[in-house]
mmCIF file of C-alpha atoms and ligand atoms in Angstrom:
data_model
loop_
_atom_site.group_PDB
_atom_site.id
_atom_site.type_symbol
_atom_site.label_atom_id
_atom_site.label_comp_id
_atom_site.label_asym_id
_atom_site.label_seq_id
_atom_site.Cartn_x
_atom_site.Cartn_y
_atom_site.Cartn_z
ATOM 1 C CA MET A 423 48.534 44.041 118.311
ATOM 2 C CA ALA A 424 49.824 42.596 115.131
ATOM 3 C CA VAL A 425 48.022 43.657 111.815
ATOM 4 C CA TRP A 426 48.557 41.703 108.793
ATOM 5 C CA LEU A 427 49.433 43.329 105.521
ATOM 6 C CA ASP A 428 46.836 44.099 103.101
ATOM 7 C CA LEU A 429 48.495 42.821 99.904
ATOM 8 C CA THR A 430 45.612 44.063 97.673
ATOM 9 C CA LEU A 431 46.513 47.567 98.665
ATOM 10 C CA VAL A 432 50.138 46.934 97.655
ATOM 11 C CA GLU A 433 49.259 45.465 94.299
ATOM 12 C CA GLU A 434 47.071 48.488 93.415
ATOM 13 C CA ARG A 435 50.023 50.894 94.058
ATOM 14 C CA LEU A 436 52.610 48.761 92.173
ATOM 15 C CA LYS A 437 53.923 50.094 88.919
ATOM 16 C CA THR A 438 56.910 47.602 88.507
ATOM 17 C CA ARG A 439 57.521 45.291 85.514
ATOM 18 C CA TYR A 440 59.159 42.663 87.443
ATOM 19 C CA VAL A 441 60.261 43.858 90.986
ATOM 20 C CA GLY A 442 57.759 42.346 93.625
ATOM 21 C CA ARG A 443 55.599 40.783 90.824
ATOM 22 C CA ASN A 444 56.419 37.333 92.261
ATOM 23 C CA LEU A 445 55.796 37.963 95.952
ATOM 24 C CA LEU A 446 56.153 35.072 98.647
ATOM 25 C CA TYR A 447 54.396 36.317 101.801
ATOM 26 C CA LEU A 448 55.126 34.450 105.103
ATOM 27 C CA THR A 449 53.662 35.067 108.390
ATOM 28 C CA CYS A 450 56.938 33.999 110.069
ATOM 29 C CA ALA A 451 60.334 33.190 108.878
ATOM 30 C CA THR A 452 63.906 32.589 110.721
ATOM 31 C CA SER A 453 65.014 35.332 108.176
ATOM 32 C CA THR A 454 63.645 36.371 104.705
ATOM 33 C CA GLN A 455 67.360 35.819 103.540
ATOM 34 C CA ASP A 456 67.214 32.155 104.217
ATOM 35 C CA VAL A 457 63.882 31.712 102.400
ATOM 36 C CA ALA A 458 64.926 33.830 99.633
ATOM 37 C CA ARG A 459 67.981 31.648 99.061
ATOM 38 C CA VAL A 460 66.055 28.538 98.704
ATOM 39 C CA GLU A 461 63.864 30.428 96.114
ATOM 40 C CA ALA A 462 66.799 31.649 94.162
ATOM 41 C CA GLN A 463 68.490 28.182 94.125
ATOM 42 C CA ARG A 464 65.013 27.001 92.607
ATOM 43 C CA ASN A 465 65.624 29.544 89.841
ATOM 44 C CA ALA A 466 62.799 32.038 91.113
ATOM 45 C CA PRO A 467 62.480 34.927 88.652
ATOM 46 C CA GLU A 468 64.457 38.131 89.162
ATOM 47 C CA GLY A 469 62.713 40.597 91.267
ATOM 48 C CA THR A 470 60.979 37.841 93.439
ATOM 49 C CA ALA A 471 60.293 39.284 96.906
ATOM 50 C CA VAL A 472 60.179 37.293 99.914
ATOM 51 C CA LEU A 473 58.237 39.057 102.612
ATOM 52 C CA ALA A 474 57.686 37.874 106.333
ATOM 53 C CA GLU A 475 55.524 39.605 108.913
ATOM 54 C CA GLU A 476 58.078 38.469 111.712
ATOM 55 C CA GLN A 477 61.603 37.057 111.681
ATOM 56 C CA THR A 478 62.797 34.760 114.545
ATOM 57 C CA GLY A 479 66.379 35.301 113.434
ATOM 58 C CA GLY A 480 66.561 38.802 111.533
ATOM 59 C CA ARG A 481 70.034 39.370 110.518
ATOM 60 C CA GLY A 482 71.839 42.577 110.117
ATOM 61 C CA ARG A 483 75.124 43.505 108.660
ATOM 62 C CA LEU A 484 78.508 42.312 110.327
ATOM 63 C CA GLY A 485 76.814 39.616 112.366
ATOM 64 C CA ARG A 486 74.401 41.682 114.152
ATOM 65 C CA SER A 487 70.729 40.817 114.751
ATOM 66 C CA TRP A 488 67.709 42.706 113.143
ATOM 67 C CA VAL A 489 64.847 43.349 115.793
ATOM 68 C CA SER A 490 61.840 41.820 113.746
ATOM 69 C CA PRO A 491 58.551 41.834 115.820
ATOM 70 C CA ALA A 492 55.380 40.508 114.120
ATOM 71 C CA GLY A 493 53.060 42.887 112.175
ATOM 72 C CA LYS A 494 55.058 46.112 112.773
ATOM 73 C CA ASN A 495 57.651 46.615 110.278
ATOM 74 C CA LEU A 496 58.774 45.461 106.739
ATOM 75 C CA TYR A 497 61.186 42.666 106.333
ATOM 76 C CA LEU A 498 61.820 41.616 102.798
ATOM 77 C CA THR A 499 64.528 40.206 100.641
ATOM 78 C CA LEU A 500 64.644 40.567 96.561
ATOM 79 C CA VAL A 501 66.176 37.875 94.461
ATOM 80 C CA MET A 502 68.334 39.727 91.895
ATOM 81 C CA ARG A 503 70.546 38.378 89.190
ATOM 82 C CA PRO A 504 72.849 41.334 88.206
ATOM 83 C CA PRO A 505 75.717 40.973 85.835
ATOM 84 C CA ALA A 506 78.936 41.034 87.913
ATOM 85 C CA ARG A 507 79.845 44.490 86.862
ATOM 86 C CA HIS A 508 76.496 45.909 88.243
ATOM 87 C CA LEU A 509 76.488 43.899 91.661
ATOM 88 C CA ARG A 510 77.732 46.828 93.521
ATOM 89 C CA VAL A 511 75.094 49.110 92.490
ATOM 90 C CA LEU A 512 72.652 47.136 94.635
ATOM 91 C CA SER A 513 74.164 48.579 97.676
ATOM 92 C CA ILE A 514 73.448 52.111 96.301
ATOM 93 C CA VAL A 515 69.970 51.444 94.805
ATOM 94 C CA ALA A 516 68.591 49.727 97.891
ATOM 95 C CA PRO A 517 69.101 52.563 100.498
ATOM 96 C CA LEU A 518 68.301 55.073 97.899
ATOM 97 C CA ALA A 519 64.981 53.236 97.231
ATOM 98 C CA MET A 520 64.069 52.938 100.971
ATOM 99 C CA ALA A 521 65.039 56.513 101.442
ATOM 100 C CA GLU A 522 62.654 57.826 98.695
ATOM 101 C CA ALA A 523 59.892 55.483 99.568
ATOM 102 C CA LEU A 524 59.787 56.660 103.271
ATOM 103 C CA GLU A 525 59.762 60.395 101.620
ATOM 104 C CA GLU A 526 56.967 59.540 99.331
ATOM 105 C CA ALA A 527 54.879 57.498 101.528
ATOM 106 C CA ALA A 528 55.583 59.008 105.006
ATOM 107 C CA GLY A 529 56.901 62.456 104.235
ATOM 108 C CA LEU A 530 60.110 61.799 106.114
ATOM 109 C CA THR A 531 63.510 63.388 105.130
ATOM 110 C CA CYS A 532 65.881 60.723 104.865
ATOM 111 C CA ARG A 533 69.797 60.716 104.748
ATOM 112 C CA ILE A 534 72.160 57.759 104.218
ATOM 113 C CA LYS A 535 75.079 56.776 106.451
ATOM 114 C CA TRP A 536 77.578 55.040 104.081
ATOM 115 C CA PRO A 537 77.224 52.666 102.895
ATOM 116 C CA ASN A 538 73.489 51.831 103.235
ATOM 117 C CA ASP A 539 71.880 52.830 106.586
ATOM 118 C CA VAL A 540 68.869 55.053 106.062
ATOM 119 C CA LEU A 541 68.591 57.652 108.921
ATOM 120 C CA VAL A 542 66.040 60.277 109.969
ATOM 121 C CA GLY A 543 67.238 62.837 112.434
ATOM 122 C CA GLY A 544 70.580 61.067 112.914
ATOM 123 C CA ARG A 545 68.687 57.698 113.976
ATOM 124 C CA LYS A 546 68.467 54.401 111.784
ATOM 125 C CA ILE A 547 65.080 53.707 110.326
ATOM 126 C CA ALA A 548 65.961 51.132 107.691
ATOM 127 C CA GLY A 549 69.113 48.886 106.751
ATOM 128 C CA VAL A 550 70.373 46.628 103.961
ATOM 129 C CA LEU A 551 71.969 43.339 104.040
ATOM 130 C CA ILE A 552 73.235 41.910 100.709
ATOM 131 C CA GLU A 553 74.279 38.245 100.371
ATOM 132 C CA THR A 554 75.577 36.964 96.952
ATOM 133 C CA ASP A 555 76.344 33.513 95.591
ATOM 134 C CA LEU A 556 79.007 33.604 92.979
ATOM 135 C CA ALA A 557 80.271 30.976 90.276
ATOM 136 C CA GLY A 558 83.547 32.113 89.651
ATOM 137 C CA ALA A 559 83.467 35.700 88.478
ATOM 138 C CA ALA A 560 79.572 35.424 87.548
ATOM 139 C CA VAL A 561 76.872 36.245 89.949
ATOM 140 C CA LYS A 562 74.400 33.249 90.474
ATOM 141 C CA TYR A 563 72.083 35.663 92.499
ATOM 142 C CA ALA A 564 72.214 38.352 95.044
ATOM 143 C CA LEU A 565 69.700 38.499 98.049
ATOM 144 C CA VAL A 566 68.926 42.101 98.722
ATOM 145 C CA GLY A 567 67.547 42.265 102.341
ATOM 146 C CA MET A 568 65.800 45.304 103.330
ATOM 147 C CA GLY A 569 64.425 46.061 106.912
ATOM 148 C CA VAL A 570 62.256 49.153 107.346
ATOM 149 C CA ASN A 571 61.115 50.253 110.732
ATOM 150 C CA VAL A 572 57.520 51.421 110.272
ATOM 151 C CA ASN A 573 55.269 50.906 113.362
ATOM 152 C CA PHE A 574 57.257 49.495 116.024
ATOM 153 C CA ASP A 575 57.895 51.455 119.116
ATOM 154 C CA ALA A 576 61.688 52.049 118.605
ATOM 155 C CA ALA A 577 61.912 53.961 121.925
ATOM 156 C CA ALA A 578 60.585 50.961 123.835
ATOM 157 C CA GLU A 579 63.510 48.593 122.406
ATOM 158 C CA SER A 580 66.087 49.149 125.202
ATOM 159 C CA GLU A 581 68.901 47.963 123.202
ATOM 160 C CA ILE A 582 68.576 50.193 120.119
ATOM 161 C CA ALA A 583 66.240 53.012 121.743
ATOM 162 C CA ASP A 584 68.902 55.673 121.113
ATOM 163 C CA ILE A 585 69.926 54.671 117.732
ATOM 164 C CA ALA A 586 66.804 53.610 116.021
ATOM 165 C CA THR A 587 63.621 55.092 114.948
ATOM 166 C CA SER A 588 60.461 54.256 112.861
ATOM 167 C CA VAL A 589 57.971 55.933 110.943
ATOM 168 C CA ARG A 590 55.619 55.885 113.957
ATOM 169 C CA ARG A 591 58.264 57.438 116.240
ATOM 170 C CA GLU A 592 58.762 60.314 113.705
ATOM 171 C CA LEU A 593 55.270 61.036 112.963
ATOM 172 C CA GLY A 594 53.654 60.149 116.154
ATOM 173 C CA ARG A 595 51.204 58.013 114.437
ATOM 174 C CA ASP A 596 51.148 54.693 112.491
ATOM 175 C CA GLY A 597 52.270 54.762 108.790
ATOM 176 C CA SER A 598 50.871 52.544 106.205
ATOM 177 C CA ARG A 599 53.161 49.707 105.422
ATOM 178 C CA GLU A 600 51.359 48.870 102.337
ATOM 179 C CA GLU A 601 52.101 52.354 100.926
ATOM 180 C CA VAL A 602 55.895 52.250 102.161
ATOM 181 C CA LEU A 603 56.291 48.692 100.615
ATOM 182 C CA ALA A 604 54.684 49.608 97.063
ATOM 183 C CA ALA A 605 56.675 52.920 97.031
ATOM 184 C CA LEU A 606 59.762 50.743 97.885
ATOM 185 C CA LEU A 607 59.387 48.275 95.237
ATOM 186 C CA ASN A 608 58.521 51.014 92.581
ATOM 187 C CA ALA A 609 61.845 53.075 93.644
ATOM 188 C CA PHE A 610 64.044 49.852 93.708
ATOM 189 C CA GLU A 611 63.094 48.945 90.040
ATOM 190 C CA ALA A 612 63.487 52.481 88.728
ATOM 191 C CA ARG A 613 66.602 53.231 90.515
ATOM 192 C CA TYR A 614 68.017 49.890 89.432
ATOM 193 C CA THR A 615 67.198 50.541 85.941
ATOM 194 C CA ASP A 616 68.857 54.026 86.287
ATOM 195 C CA ALA A 617 72.142 52.551 87.712
ATOM 196 C CA GLN A 618 72.394 50.426 84.774
ATOM 197 C CA GLU A 619 71.952 53.181 82.377
ATOM 198 C CA GLY A 620 73.925 56.066 83.751
ATOM 199 C CA ASP A 621 74.976 57.986 86.955
ATOM 200 C CA ALA A 622 71.468 59.462 88.223
ATOM 201 C CA ALA A 623 71.033 56.783 90.848
ATOM 202 C CA PHE A 624 74.660 57.309 92.027
ATOM 203 C CA ARG A 625 74.307 60.980 92.281
ATOM 204 C CA ALA A 626 71.027 60.796 94.064
ATOM 205 C CA TRP A 627 72.615 58.367 96.601
ATOM 206 C CA ARG A 628 75.749 60.613 97.015
ATOM 207 C CA SER A 629 73.829 63.629 97.577
ATOM 208 C CA ARG A 630 72.051 61.896 100.614
ATOM 209 C CA LEU A 631 75.161 60.827 102.302
ATOM 210 C CA GLU A 632 75.247 62.162 105.826
ATOM 211 C CA THR A 633 78.941 60.714 105.906
ATOM 212 C CA LEU A 634 80.428 63.325 103.423
ATOM 213 C CA GLY A 635 82.550 65.910 105.137
ATOM 214 C CA ARG A 636 82.463 64.361 108.575
ATOM 215 C CA ARG A 637 85.115 62.906 110.704
ATOM 216 C CA VAL A 638 84.618 59.071 110.689
ATOM 217 C CA ARG A 639 86.141 55.788 111.917
ATOM 218 C CA ALA A 640 85.814 53.013 109.447
ATOM 219 C CA THR A 641 86.360 49.488 110.897
ATOM 220 C CA LEU A 642 86.880 46.525 108.373
ATOM 221 C CA GLY A 643 87.614 43.451 110.552
ATOM 222 C CA GLU A 644 90.886 44.192 112.382
ATOM 223 C CA ARG A 645 91.650 47.239 110.171
ATOM 224 C CA VAL A 646 90.527 50.677 111.420
ATOM 225 C CA GLU A 647 90.916 53.994 109.356
ATOM 226 C CA GLU A 648 90.133 57.356 110.814
ATOM 227 C CA GLY A 649 90.023 60.898 109.121
ATOM 228 C CA VAL A 650 87.710 62.916 107.161
ATOM 229 C CA ALA A 651 85.257 61.272 104.781
ATOM 230 C CA GLU A 652 86.077 63.373 101.606
ATOM 231 C CA ASP A 653 84.102 61.736 98.822
ATOM 232 C CA VAL A 654 83.009 58.430 97.288
ATOM 233 C CA ASP A 655 84.389 57.053 94.046
ATOM 234 C CA ALA A 656 82.296 55.732 91.108
ATOM 235 C CA GLN A 657 81.937 52.399 92.653
ATOM 236 C CA GLY A 658 80.576 53.819 95.898
ATOM 237 C CA SER A 659 83.787 53.185 97.989
ATOM 238 C CA LEU A 660 84.408 55.721 100.727
ATOM 239 C CA LEU A 661 87.447 57.860 100.302
ATOM 240 C CA ILE A 662 89.041 59.039 103.706
ATOM 241 C CA ARG A 663 91.466 61.654 104.082
ATOM 242 C CA ARG A 664 93.775 60.562 106.839
ATOM 243 C CA ASP A 665 95.269 63.194 109.336
ATOM 244 C CA ASP A 666 98.688 62.588 107.633
ATOM 245 C CA GLY A 667 97.164 63.716 104.426
ATOM 246 C CA SER A 668 96.947 60.575 102.459
ATOM 247 C CA LEU A 669 93.868 59.338 101.052
ATOM 248 C CA VAL A 670 92.517 55.649 101.729
ATOM 249 C CA THR A 671 89.856 53.946 99.770
ATOM 250 C CA VAL A 672 87.365 51.735 101.918
ATOM 251 C CA GLU A 673 85.369 49.410 100.004
ATOM 252 C CA ALA A 674 83.170 47.994 102.761
ATOM 253 C CA GLY A 675 82.927 48.106 106.476
ATOM 254 C CA ASP A 676 81.360 49.899 109.506
ATOM 255 C CA VAL A 677 81.591 53.547 109.936
ATOM 256 C CA THR A 678 81.069 55.563 113.003
ATOM 257 C CA LEU A 679 80.402 59.363 112.545
ATOM 258 C CA ARG A 680 82.702 61.371 114.977
ATOM 259 C CA ALA A 681 81.785 64.624 116.645
HETATM 260 C C1 LIG B 888 71.580 46.327 108.692
HETATM 261 O O1 LIG B 888 71.447 47.442 108.604
HETATM 262 O O2 LIG B 888 72.580 45.894 109.596
HETATM 263 C C2 LIG B 888 70.853 45.334 107.792
HETATM 264 C C3 LIG B 888 69.590 45.098 108.124
HETATM 265 C C4 LIG B 888 68.868 44.087 107.165
HETATM 266 C C5 LIG B 888 67.625 43.677 107.903
HETATM 267 C C6 LIG B 888 66.760 43.102 106.629
HETATM 268 S S1 LIG B 888 65.160 42.453 107.220
HETATM 269 C C7 LIG B 888 64.884 41.607 105.768
HETATM 270 C C8 LIG B 888 66.046 40.697 105.583
HETATM 271 N N1 LIG B 888 66.263 39.479 106.340
HETATM 272 C C9 LIG B 888 67.167 39.556 107.322
HETATM 273 O O3 LIG B 888 67.464 38.716 108.289
HETATM 274 N N2 LIG B 888 67.831 40.571 107.349
HETATM 275 C C10 LIG B 888 67.418 41.636 106.122
#
């Protein structure tokens, strides 16, 4: 049974100055990314959050879909307007904020698979999809889509049962979506501020990376790179040491962790 969010509980816990202060709450959307794009084009203030109880066309990275049943999880998109030099920090800040929120609100230990999948016990609990609209080199807006598996029965979703988890699967009982949401918005604003002022957010993200030191295969369209994930650079790109000893920088893509 779907239980709708209690937004009063969220508001009571919210400590932000602007993130989530303008919140659009929908029972159903194709994708919160689509609704947020329209809001952004209408000059919605930075930090506007679009949240849906259900998505009929939830999207993941790399053209995948995102399982989005009603009243169980969190599906939200933040409208951000970073200066171009800070655009890439969003893909560090978003997974970090989700990991910190899940720890604070549900007591889970979260790791990050480069660049921005949040894992618990090796299974994915949350993901990030960032879509941007540019005017030349300037950023008109960035849509930071975050999906957090809170109370759906991940083990019963046949296509993702082996690779996905949720707060409910980890704890054996339901978690509070309101607490996770408030903690997420709070952590997002705090870490976004950190990321513009120094390297605290970068270091916190890096220290959670499950990927470092592991053998990986990175796929970027047609290109495949295999080797050991040695480190990340200051922009968040992955540095892979190939078997021939050379080092390659991977800015974006999909990474599989090898045995
Ligand atoms: C991924 O890990 O592949 C990214 C998943 C992103 C899912 C969220 S849910 C809210 C927002 N709306 C979408 O359609 N996708 C993102």
